[in-house]
Coordinates of C-alpha atoms in Angstrom, one line a residue:
Chain A
M5 CA -63.5 5.4 56.1
S6 CA -60.0 6.7 55.2
S7 CA -61.2 10.3 55.5
V8 CA -62.7 9.4 58.9
F9 CA -59.5 7.9 60.1
F10 CA -57.5 10.8 58.6
Y11 CA -59.6 13.4 60.6
A12 CA -59.7 11.3 63.8
R13 CA -55.9 11.0 63.7
K14 CA -55.3 14.7 63.0
D15 CA -57.8 15.8 65.7
A16 CA -56.2 13.4 68.3
K17 CA -52.8 14.7 67.4
K18 CA -53.8 18.3 67.9
N19 CA -55.3 17.4 71.3
W20 CA -52.6 15.1 72.6
K21 CA -52.1 17.0 75.8
M22 CA -55.7 16.6 76.8
F23 CA -55.7 13.0 75.7
I24 CA -52.7 12.1 77.8
F25 CA -54.9 12.2 80.9
V26 CA -57.3 9.8 79.2
I27 CA -54.4 7.4 78.3
I28 CA -53.2 7.6 81.9
A29 CA -56.6 6.8 83.3
I30 CA -57.0 3.8 80.9
A31 CA -53.5 2.6 81.6
I32 CA -54.0 2.7 85.4
S33 CA -57.4 1.1 85.2
T34 CA -56.0 -1.7 83.0
A35 CA -53.0 -2.3 85.2
N36 CA -55.2 -2.3 88.3
I37 CA -57.4 -5.0 86.8
I38 CA -54.5 -7.2 85.9
I39 CA -52.8 -6.9 89.3
I40 CA -56.0 -7.3 91.3
N41 CA -57.1 -10.3 89.3
G42 CA -53.5 -11.7 89.5
F43 CA -53.8 -11.4 93.3
M44 CA -57.1 -13.1 93.4
D45 CA -55.7 -15.9 91.3
G46 CA -52.6 -16.0 93.6
L47 CA -54.8 -16.2 96.7
T48 CA -57.1 -18.8 95.3
N49 CA -54.4 -20.9 93.8
G50 CA -52.5 -20.7 97.1
F51 CA -55.4 -22.1 99.0
L52 CA -56.2 -24.6 96.3
E53 CA -52.6 -25.9 96.3
K54 CA -52.6 -26.1 100.0
T55 CA -55.9 -27.9 100.0
M56 CA -54.6 -30.3 97.4
D57 CA -51.3 -30.7 99.1
T58 CA -52.7 -31.4 102.6
S59 CA -56.4 -32.4 102.5
S60 CA -57.2 -34.1 99.2
G61 CA -56.2 -36.8 96.9
H62 CA -57.0 -36.9 93.2
I63 CA -60.0 -39.0 94.3
N64 CA -61.6 -38.9 97.7
I65 CA -63.7 -41.8 98.9
Y66 CA -66.4 -41.0 101.5
P67 CA -68.8 -43.3 103.3
N68 CA -72.1 -43.9 101.6
E69 CA -74.9 -41.5 102.7
Q70 CA -76.4 -44.0 105.2
D71 CA -73.0 -44.9 106.8
K72 CA -70.8 -43.0 109.1
Y73 CA -67.7 -44.9 108.1
I74 CA -66.3 -46.8 105.2
E75 CA -66.7 -50.4 106.2
G76 CA -64.4 -53.3 105.2
L77 CA -61.4 -51.1 104.8
G78 CA -58.9 -54.0 104.4
I79 CA -60.7 -55.4 101.3
K80 CA -61.3 -52.0 99.8
E81 CA -57.6 -51.2 100.3
K82 CA -56.6 -54.3 98.4
K83 CA -58.9 -53.5 95.6
I84 CA -57.6 -49.9 95.4
E85 CA -54.0 -51.2 95.5
G86 CA -54.8 -53.5 92.5
M87 CA -55.8 -50.7 90.2
D88 CA -53.1 -49.8 87.6
E89 CA -53.4 -46.1 87.8
V90 CA -53.4 -45.8 91.6
A91 CA -50.1 -44.4 92.8
A92 CA -51.0 -44.3 96.5
Y93 CA -53.8 -44.1 98.9
S94 CA -54.3 -43.0 102.5
P95 CA -57.2 -43.8 104.8
R96 CA -58.1 -41.4 107.5
I97 CA -60.3 -41.4 110.5
T98 CA -61.9 -38.1 111.6
A99 CA -63.6 -37.7 114.9
G100 CA -64.5 -35.2 117.5
G101 CA -62.9 -35.0 120.9
A102 CA -61.3 -32.7 123.4
L103 CA -57.8 -31.9 124.4
H104 CA -56.9 -31.5 128.1
Y105 CA -53.7 -29.9 129.3
K106 CA -53.3 -28.9 132.9
E107 CA -56.6 -27.1 133.8
K108 CA -57.5 -26.3 130.2
F109 CA -59.9 -28.1 127.9
K110 CA -60.4 -27.4 124.2
T111 CA -62.7 -29.1 121.7
V112 CA -60.7 -30.6 118.9
K113 CA -61.0 -32.4 115.6
I114 CA -59.1 -35.6 115.7
L115 CA -57.4 -36.6 112.5
A116 CA -55.9 -40.1 112.4
L117 CA -53.7 -41.3 109.6
D118 CA -51.0 -43.8 108.7
P119 CA -47.9 -41.6 108.3
L120 CA -46.3 -43.9 105.7
K121 CA -49.4 -44.0 103.5
E122 CA -50.3 -40.3 104.1
N123 CA -46.8 -39.2 103.0
E124 CA -47.4 -41.0 99.6
V125 CA -50.5 -38.9 99.0
T126 CA -50.2 -35.5 100.7
I127 CA -47.5 -33.4 102.3
L128 CA -49.6 -32.7 105.4
L129 CA -47.1 -34.2 107.8
S130 CA -44.3 -32.0 106.5
K131 CA -46.2 -28.8 107.5
I132 CA -44.4 -28.7 110.9
D133 CA -43.7 -25.3 112.5
S134 CA -41.6 -26.8 115.3
G135 CA -40.6 -30.2 116.6
E136 CA -40.8 -33.2 114.4
T137 CA -43.4 -35.0 112.4
L138 CA -45.3 -38.2 113.4
A139 CA -43.2 -41.3 112.8
A140 CA -44.6 -44.4 111.1
N141 CA -45.4 -46.5 114.2
D142 CA -45.6 -43.8 116.8
R143 CA -48.8 -44.5 118.7
D144 CA -47.9 -42.3 121.6
G145 CA -47.2 -39.1 119.7
T146 CA -49.4 -36.4 118.4
L147 CA -49.2 -33.3 116.2
I148 CA -51.3 -30.4 117.2
S149 CA -52.2 -27.3 115.1
Y150 CA -50.4 -24.1 116.0
R151 CA -53.4 -22.1 117.0
L152 CA -54.5 -24.9 119.3
A153 CA -51.0 -24.9 120.8
N154 CA -51.1 -21.2 121.3
D155 CA -54.6 -21.4 123.0
L156 CA -53.5 -24.1 125.4
K157 CA -50.0 -22.8 125.7
V158 CA -48.4 -26.1 125.0
K159 CA -45.1 -26.8 123.3
V160 CA -43.3 -29.7 121.8
G161 CA -42.6 -32.4 124.4
D162 CA -45.6 -31.6 126.6
E163 CA -48.0 -34.3 127.4
V164 CA -51.6 -33.8 126.7
T165 CA -54.7 -35.9 127.2
I166 CA -57.0 -36.5 124.3
V167 CA -60.6 -37.3 125.2
F168 CA -62.2 -39.3 122.4
E169 CA -65.9 -38.9 121.5
N170 CA -66.7 -42.2 123.1
G171 CA -65.4 -41.0 126.4
K172 CA -62.1 -42.8 126.3
T173 CA -59.0 -40.8 127.3
R174 CA -55.3 -41.3 126.5
L175 CA -52.1 -39.4 127.1
F176 CA -50.1 -38.3 124.1
K177 CA -46.8 -36.6 123.8
I178 CA -46.6 -33.6 121.4
R179 CA -44.1 -34.4 118.7
G180 CA -44.6 -31.3 116.6
I181 CA -46.7 -28.2 116.0
L182 CA -48.6 -28.2 112.7
H183 CA -49.1 -25.1 110.5
T184 CA -50.9 -25.7 107.2
G185 CA -52.4 -22.3 106.4
L186 CA -55.8 -23.9 106.2
A187 CA -58.8 -24.1 108.5
M188 CA -57.4 -27.2 110.2
D189 CA -54.9 -24.9 111.9
A190 CA -57.6 -23.9 114.4
N191 CA -58.1 -27.0 116.4
T192 CA -56.7 -30.2 114.9
V193 CA -54.8 -33.0 116.5
I194 CA -53.2 -35.7 114.4
I195 CA -52.6 -39.2 115.8
N196 CA -51.7 -42.6 114.5
F197 CA -54.5 -44.4 112.5
E198 CA -54.2 -47.7 114.4
E199 CA -54.3 -45.9 117.8
A200 CA -57.5 -44.0 116.8
A201 CA -59.1 -47.2 115.5
E202 CA -58.4 -48.9 118.8
Q203 CA -59.6 -46.0 120.9
L204 CA -62.7 -45.5 118.9
N205 CA -63.4 -49.2 118.2
L206 CA -63.2 -48.5 114.5
Y207 CA -61.5 -51.7 113.3
N208 CA -61.4 -52.1 109.6
K209 CA -63.1 -48.7 109.1
A210 CA -62.2 -45.2 107.8
S211 CA -63.8 -41.9 107.5
I212 CA -62.2 -41.1 104.1
I213 CA -59.7 -42.6 101.8
L214 CA -57.6 -40.3 99.7
V215 CA -56.4 -41.8 96.4
K216 CA -53.5 -40.5 94.4
L217 CA -53.4 -41.4 90.7
H218 CA -50.4 -41.5 88.4
D219 CA -52.3 -39.2 86.1
E220 CA -54.7 -36.7 87.7
A221 CA -56.5 -36.3 84.3
L222 CA -57.9 -39.9 84.8
S223 CA -59.7 -38.9 88.0
G224 CA -63.1 -38.8 86.2
E225 CA -62.7 -42.3 84.7
Y226 CA -61.3 -43.7 88.0
K227 CA -64.0 -42.2 90.1
N228 CA -66.5 -44.4 88.3
K229 CA -64.3 -47.4 88.3
I230 CA -63.6 -47.1 92.1
S231 CA -67.3 -46.6 92.7
R232 CA -68.1 -49.8 90.9
E233 CA -65.3 -51.9 92.5
L234 CA -65.9 -50.7 96.0
G235 CA -69.7 -50.3 95.9
I236 CA -69.4 -46.7 97.2
Q237 CA -71.4 -43.9 95.6
K238 CA -70.0 -40.9 97.4
I239 CA -66.7 -40.3 95.6
K240 CA -65.4 -36.9 94.7
E241 CA -62.8 -35.9 92.2
W242 CA -60.2 -33.3 93.2
K243 CA -62.1 -30.8 90.9
Q244 CA -65.2 -31.2 93.0
E245 CA -63.2 -30.7 96.2
I246 CA -61.7 -27.6 94.7
E247 CA -65.2 -26.2 93.8
S248 CA -66.1 -26.1 97.5
V249 CA -62.8 -24.2 98.2
L250 CA -63.5 -21.8 95.2
S251 CA -67.0 -21.2 96.4
S252 CA -65.6 -20.0 99.7
F253 CA -63.7 -17.4 97.8
K254 CA -66.8 -16.0 96.2
T255 CA -67.0 -13.1 98.6
F256 CA -63.4 -12.2 97.9
R257 CA -64.1 -12.4 94.2
D258 CA -67.2 -10.2 94.5
I259 CA -65.1 -7.6 96.4
S260 CA -62.3 -7.7 93.9
N261 CA -64.9 -7.4 91.1
L262 CA -66.4 -4.4 92.8
I263 CA -63.0 -2.8 93.0
I264 CA -62.3 -3.6 89.4
G265 CA -65.7 -2.3 88.4
I266 CA -65.1 1.0 90.2
G267 CA -61.7 1.3 88.5
L268 CA -63.3 0.6 85.1
F269 CA -66.1 3.0 85.8
T270 CA -63.7 5.7 86.8
G271 CA -61.6 5.1 83.7
G272 CA -64.7 5.0 81.5
V273 CA -66.0 8.2 83.0
S274 CA -62.8 10.0 82.5
V275 CA -62.7 8.9 78.8
G276 CA -66.3 10.0 78.4
I277 CA -65.7 13.4 80.1
V278 CA -62.6 14.3 78.2
L279 CA -64.2 13.3 74.9
Y280 CA -67.3 15.2 75.8
I281 CA -65.3 18.4 76.7
N282 CA -63.3 18.0 73.5
I283 CA -66.5 17.7 71.5
L284 CA -68.0 20.8 73.2
H285 CA -64.8 22.7 72.3
K286 CA -65.0 21.4 68.7
R287 CA -68.7 22.2 68.2
R288 CA -68.1 24.7 65.4
Q289 CA -65.6 22.3 63.7
I290 CA -68.2 19.5 63.9
G291 CA -70.7 21.9 62.3
I292 CA -68.3 22.6 59.5
L293 CA -67.6 18.9 59.0
K294 CA -71.3 18.4 58.6
A295 CA -71.7 21.4 56.4
I296 CA -69.1 20.2 53.9
G297 CA -70.9 16.8 53.7
M298 CA -69.7 14.6 56.5
K299 CA -72.5 12.2 57.6
D300 CA -73.7 11.8 61.2
L301 CA -72.4 8.3 61.3
Q302 CA -69.0 9.3 60.0
I303 CA -68.7 12.0 62.7
L304 CA -69.7 9.4 65.3
F305 CA -67.0 7.1 64.0
V306 CA -64.4 9.9 64.2
Y307 CA -64.8 10.0 68.0
I308 CA -65.3 6.3 68.4
L309 CA -62.0 5.8 66.5
Q310 CA -60.3 8.4 68.7
A311 CA -61.5 6.5 71.7
V312 CA -60.3 3.2 70.3
F313 CA -56.9 4.9 69.4
L314 CA -56.6 6.3 73.0
G315 CA -57.8 3.0 74.4
T316 CA -55.3 1.0 72.5
I317 CA -52.4 3.1 73.7
G318 CA -53.7 3.2 77.3
I319 CA -54.4 -0.5 77.3
L320 CA -50.9 -1.3 75.9
I321 CA -49.3 0.8 78.6
G322 CA -51.6 -0.7 81.2
D323 CA -50.8 -4.2 80.0
I324 CA -47.1 -3.5 80.3
L325 CA -47.5 -1.9 83.8
G326 CA -49.9 -4.7 84.9
Y327 CA -47.5 -7.4 83.6
A328 CA -44.5 -5.7 85.2
G329 CA -46.3 -5.2 88.5
T330 CA -47.7 -8.7 88.6
K331 CA -44.3 -10.2 87.8
Y332 CA -42.6 -8.1 90.4
L333 CA -45.1 -8.9 93.1
E334 CA -44.9 -12.6 92.1
A335 CA -41.2 -12.5 92.8
H336 CA -41.6 -10.3 95.9
P337 CA -44.8 -11.5 97.5
F338 CA -46.3 -10.0 100.7
P339 CA -45.7 -12.1 103.8
D340 CA -48.9 -13.7 105.0
P341 CA -49.4 -15.5 108.3
T342 CA -51.8 -18.0 106.7
L343 CA -50.4 -18.8 103.4
G344 CA -46.8 -18.0 104.2
S345 CA -46.7 -15.4 101.3
L346 CA -49.3 -13.7 99.3
G347 CA -48.5 -12.6 95.7
P348 CA -50.3 -12.5 92.4
R349 CA -50.1 -15.0 89.6
F350 CA -49.6 -13.9 86.1
H351 CA -51.6 -15.6 83.3
L352 CA -51.6 -14.5 79.7
F353 CA -55.4 -14.6 79.7
L354 CA -55.4 -11.8 82.3
I355 CA -53.9 -9.5 79.6
Y356 CA -56.4 -10.7 76.9
D357 CA -59.5 -10.5 79.2
T358 CA -58.5 -7.2 80.7
S359 CA -57.7 -5.6 77.3
L360 CA -61.0 -6.7 75.8
V361 CA -63.1 -5.6 78.8
T362 CA -61.3 -2.2 79.0
M363 CA -61.7 -1.6 75.3
L364 CA -65.4 -2.3 75.5
I365 CA -65.7 0.1 78.4
V366 CA -63.8 2.8 76.5
I367 CA -66.0 2.4 73.5
L368 CA -69.1 2.5 75.6
A369 CA -67.9 5.6 77.4
A370 CA -67.1 7.3 74.1
A371 CA -70.5 6.3 72.6
F372 CA -72.5 9.1 74.3
P373 CA -70.2 12.0 73.3
A374 CA -69.8 10.5 69.8
I375 CA -73.5 10.2 69.3
M376 CA -73.9 13.7 70.5
A377 CA -71.3 14.9 68.0
G378 CA -73.1 13.1 65.2
R379 CA -76.3 14.8 66.1
T380 CA -74.9 18.3 66.3
N381 CA -77.2 20.9 64.8
I382 CA -75.2 22.5 62.0
I383 CA -76.7 26.0 62.3
K384 CA -76.3 26.1 66.1
A385 CA -72.8 24.8 65.9
I386 CA -71.5 27.1 63.2
W387 CA -73.2 30.3 64.3
G388 CA -73.0 29.5 68.0
E389 CA -76.7 29.8 68.7
Chain B
M9 CA -81.4 26.2 33.2
E10 CA -82.9 26.7 36.7
I11 CA -80.5 25.4 39.3
I12 CA -82.2 26.7 42.5
K13 CA -85.9 27.2 42.9
T14 CA -87.9 27.9 46.0
N15 CA -91.7 27.9 46.4
N16 CA -93.4 29.8 49.2
L17 CA -90.4 29.0 51.5
K18 CA -91.0 29.7 55.1
K19 CA -88.8 29.4 58.2
S20 CA -89.8 30.3 61.7
Y21 CA -88.3 29.6 65.1
M22 CA -89.1 30.3 68.7
L23 CA -87.2 33.0 70.5
G24 CA -88.3 32.3 74.1
K25 CA -92.1 32.2 73.7
V26 CA -92.1 34.5 70.6
E27 CA -92.3 33.0 67.2
V28 CA -89.9 34.7 64.8
K29 CA -90.6 34.4 61.1
A30 CA -87.2 34.5 59.5
L31 CA -88.6 33.7 56.0
N32 CA -92.1 34.3 55.2
G33 CA -92.9 32.8 51.8
V34 CA -89.9 33.2 49.5
D35 CA -90.4 32.3 45.8
T36 CA -87.2 32.6 43.8
S37 CA -85.4 31.1 41.0
I38 CA -81.6 31.2 40.2
E39 CA -80.3 30.1 36.8
Q40 CA -77.2 27.9 36.3
G41 CA -74.1 30.1 35.8
E42 CA -75.6 33.1 37.5
F43 CA -73.7 35.2 40.1
V44 CA -76.3 36.4 42.5
A45 CA -76.0 38.7 45.4
I46 CA -78.5 38.6 48.2
M47 CA -78.8 41.8 50.1
G48 CA -80.9 43.4 52.7
P49 CA -80.8 44.7 56.3
S50 CA -79.8 42.6 59.2
G51 CA -82.4 40.0 60.2
C52 CA -84.2 40.1 56.9
G53 CA -83.6 36.4 56.3
K54 CA -80.6 36.4 53.9
S55 CA -78.5 33.9 55.8
T56 CA -81.6 31.8 56.6
F57 CA -82.3 31.6 52.9
L58 CA -78.7 30.6 52.2
N59 CA -78.8 27.9 54.9
L60 CA -82.0 26.5 53.6
T61 CA -80.9 26.3 49.9
G62 CA -77.6 24.9 51.1
M63 CA -79.5 22.2 53.0
L64 CA -77.9 23.1 56.3
D65 CA -81.4 23.7 57.8
I66 CA -84.9 22.5 57.2
P67 CA -87.7 24.9 56.2
T68 CA -90.9 25.1 58.2
S69 CA -92.8 24.9 55.0
G70 CA -92.4 25.4 51.3
E71 CA -90.2 23.6 48.7
I72 CA -86.7 23.8 47.6
Y73 CA -85.6 22.4 44.2
I74 CA -81.9 21.9 43.2
E75 CA -81.6 21.1 39.5
G76 CA -85.3 20.2 39.5
N77 CA -85.0 17.7 42.4
D78 CA -87.1 18.4 45.5
V79 CA -84.6 18.3 48.3
T80 CA -86.9 19.7 51.0
N81 CA -87.6 16.6 52.9
M82 CA -84.5 14.6 52.3
N83 CA -83.1 12.7 55.3
S84 CA -80.0 13.7 57.1
N85 CA -77.7 11.3 55.1
K86 CA -79.1 12.4 51.7
R87 CA -78.7 16.0 52.7
A88 CA -75.1 15.4 53.7
E89 CA -74.4 13.6 50.4
Y90 CA -76.0 16.5 48.5
R91 CA -73.9 19.1 50.3
L92 CA -70.8 17.1 49.7
K93 CA -71.4 16.7 45.9
Y94 CA -73.4 19.6 44.8
I95 CA -72.8 22.5 47.1
G96 CA -69.7 24.5 48.2
F97 CA -69.9 26.7 51.2
I98 CA -67.9 29.8 52.0
F99 CA -68.5 31.3 55.4
Q100 CA -67.8 34.7 56.8
F101 CA -65.5 33.4 59.5
F102 CA -63.6 31.2 57.1
N103 CA -64.2 28.1 59.3
L104 CA -61.1 26.1 58.3
F105 CA -60.0 23.1 60.3
N106 CA -57.2 24.5 62.5
E107 CA -55.6 21.1 62.9
L108 CA -55.2 20.6 59.2
T109 CA -52.7 22.3 56.9
V110 CA -53.9 24.5 54.0
M111 CA -53.5 21.5 51.6
E112 CA -55.3 19.1 53.9
N113 CA -58.2 21.5 54.4
V114 CA -58.7 21.6 50.7
M115 CA -58.3 17.9 50.0
F116 CA -60.5 16.8 52.9
P117 CA -63.9 17.2 51.3
M118 CA -62.5 15.4 48.2
M119 CA -61.3 12.5 50.5
L120 CA -64.9 12.4 51.9
N121 CA -66.2 12.1 48.4
K122 CA -63.6 9.4 47.5
R123 CA -62.4 11.6 44.6
P124 CA -59.3 10.1 43.0
N125 CA -56.2 12.3 42.6
Y126 CA -57.4 14.6 45.4
K127 CA -53.9 15.8 46.2
E128 CA -53.2 17.0 42.6
R129 CA -56.6 18.6 42.5
A130 CA -56.0 20.4 45.9
K131 CA -52.7 21.8 44.5
E132 CA -54.5 22.9 41.3
L133 CA -57.1 24.7 43.3
L134 CA -54.6 26.3 45.7
D135 CA -52.7 27.5 42.6
L136 CA -56.0 28.9 41.2
V137 CA -56.6 31.0 44.4
G138 CA -52.9 32.0 44.5
L139 CA -51.8 30.0 47.4
G140 CA -49.7 27.4 45.7
D141 CA -46.8 28.3 48.0
R142 CA -48.7 27.9 51.2
L143 CA -49.6 24.2 51.1
N144 CA -48.1 23.1 54.3
H145 CA -49.0 26.2 56.4
L146 CA -51.6 25.9 59.1
P147 CA -54.6 28.3 58.9
S148 CA -53.2 30.2 61.9
E149 CA -50.1 31.0 59.9
I150 CA -51.8 32.8 57.0
S151 CA -53.8 36.1 56.8
G152 CA -57.6 36.4 56.8
G153 CA -57.8 37.0 53.1
Q154 CA -55.6 34.0 52.4
Q155 CA -57.8 31.9 54.8
Q156 CA -60.9 32.9 52.8
R157 CA -59.1 31.9 49.6
V158 CA -58.4 28.5 51.1
T159 CA -62.1 28.2 52.0
I160 CA -63.0 29.0 48.4
A161 CA -60.5 26.3 47.2
R162 CA -62.0 23.9 49.7
S163 CA -65.5 24.6 48.5
L164 CA -64.5 23.9 44.8
G165 CA -62.9 20.5 45.5
N166 CA -65.9 18.4 44.4
D167 CA -66.8 20.6 41.5
P168 CA -70.1 21.8 43.1
K169 CA -72.9 23.0 41.0
I170 CA -73.6 25.8 43.4
L171 CA -71.3 28.0 45.5
L172 CA -72.9 29.5 48.5
A173 CA -71.1 32.4 50.2
D174 CA -72.3 33.9 53.4
E175 CA -70.7 37.4 53.8
P176 CA -67.5 36.1 52.4
T177 CA -65.8 39.5 52.7
G178 CA -67.4 40.5 56.0
N179 CA -64.2 39.9 57.9
L180 CA -61.7 41.1 55.3
D181 CA -60.1 44.5 54.5
T182 CA -61.0 46.3 51.3
K183 CA -58.1 45.0 49.3
S184 CA -58.7 41.3 50.3
S185 CA -62.4 41.8 49.7
I186 CA -61.9 42.9 46.2
E187 CA -59.5 40.0 45.6
I188 CA -62.1 37.5 46.7
I189 CA -64.9 39.0 44.6
E190 CA -62.5 39.1 41.6
L191 CA -61.9 35.4 42.2
F192 CA -65.6 34.8 42.3
R193 CA -66.0 36.7 39.0
K194 CA -63.2 34.7 37.5
L195 CA -64.8 31.4 38.6
N196 CA -68.2 32.5 37.3
R197 CA -66.9 33.8 34.0
E198 CA -64.3 31.2 33.2
Q199 CA -65.9 28.1 34.7
G200 CA -69.6 29.0 34.6
Q201 CA -69.8 28.5 38.4
T202 CA -73.2 29.4 39.9
I203 CA -72.5 31.6 42.9
V204 CA -75.1 32.8 45.5
M205 CA -73.5 35.4 47.8
V206 CA -75.0 37.1 50.9
T207 CA -73.5 40.5 51.5
H208 CA -74.2 43.8 53.3
S209 CA -72.0 45.8 51.0
P210 CA -73.6 47.6 48.0
E211 CA -70.1 47.7 46.4
I212 CA -69.6 44.0 46.7
G213 CA -73.2 43.2 45.8
G214 CA -72.9 45.5 42.7
M215 CA -70.2 43.2 41.3
A216 CA -72.8 40.3 40.9
D217 CA -74.9 39.7 37.8
R218 CA -78.1 40.1 39.8
I219 CA -79.1 41.3 43.2
I220 CA -82.0 39.8 45.2
H221 CA -83.2 42.2 47.9
F222 CA -84.6 40.7 51.1
R223 CA -86.9 42.6 53.5
D224 CA -88.7 41.2 56.5
G225 CA -88.3 37.6 55.4
T226 CA -89.6 38.1 51.9
I227 CA -88.1 39.3 48.6
G228 CA -88.5 43.0 48.3
N229 CA -88.3 45.3 45.3

């Protein structure tokens, strides 16, 4: 093996000018994967964080399948309060309705919550673009999402009429414009929980209860405990809620994987082509190697070793470029109207995974020319037949 | 002792749709320690014979024996091993590795054969061929005659039983040619090296112990 390594090194050294292009191709391909994956992670994490921050507790309690609402809210709240690991909880009512302003109507989702309780669980009420948030006992005020505000051309201080799904109507004053970066920005109005309960005749009921634990790692254990204590089967951990968010990113993932695949394919093809050309130029040398007693497999290893050698340098450079690029963009993210800013997130596993995948592709790309070199016909190679 | 023996050795290949019979039943025997020249007109099968006995190529039919062992149908790996350990090649166009120095060219087959002290042996051999002062030169930095001497040193690294030389002086001037043949004579006389050399030149051929004449793929008179 030392002779194989010796010749591979000497041959690579002799052809370093040609191999620089291979190294550049591998480096760019590697850096590309790290940065794109970093962006995907940044994007996904951005949405996940926002989801967790604004729409989910560590445990979310839903009505049982046959029910529209969680019944007996007061008793259930007491039971939840009594649990050691529960840090806070926030019941919400969600309902359909419409918003009426001057001559305009818009279908809306009504989200009713208790600001005091909600602030203990999420930071939804702090996502205010303009105006102020909803105060604890403010039953006359509402927060409306920014896109809804744009559509109806309303501003803070305007009075709007909410038409509830049971036909009741009530005038509310816009206290603030909400901007979460999530789907709820489209058409959501937030009002006081008690007010909604009164308007919708939902006393002692809720659509969902968000529960925050002292330790999120206990969510699995507490899910079962809450289910038993409250007699409710439909309870989701934050991980399950995240899964639905993640699945909505599948298309983005597929696209980014396609881009990565094309990048890897291009890198692999350039490695293969350069090694192939090198082998064509070295046909006579390969013939001599075989004539003096080098085995087919040893010749194959010469070129695989060269590919590994080039791959290692290219991947190292790519790792450094990818790391530097990701870190730079992490510190200088792109402005994004939805998330506020969009930048990659660096994780060490990006380097490990990318390096491993790229090296595999490089070896695969080198396999064909290397096998071809090993199978070279000695007579044809030496005498150029 | 018989070191090379061939029985009814045949080699044919297709040139377009025409079958060309390069060797057409060659029976020959070469003794250990012999210095044999193979001569004949172009296309008579000299080089084909050398390639087959050197296990670079596979015969269409017939048998080849090296030291009494039938090597005709050995697999690719075994053939490579045999070439490495038993046969030294010297080619007309030197065929050195351009990326390796003179010293590295000579020691490389010994490295392949995992021979200990290959550096010392390479120096010895380069001294033997008179190139002890050119160890770190690249092949492109020395003359044709010197390159051929490096090839000879390279071929001797693993102490081969047989040295096969295909037109070793074909690309050299008269002075260098005589030096190479004198080196062959020296190796043959002093070390008992078996040498089989293909040549066009009657003068060069005349310096061997025996001449085998080829004509139309067979051994002539």
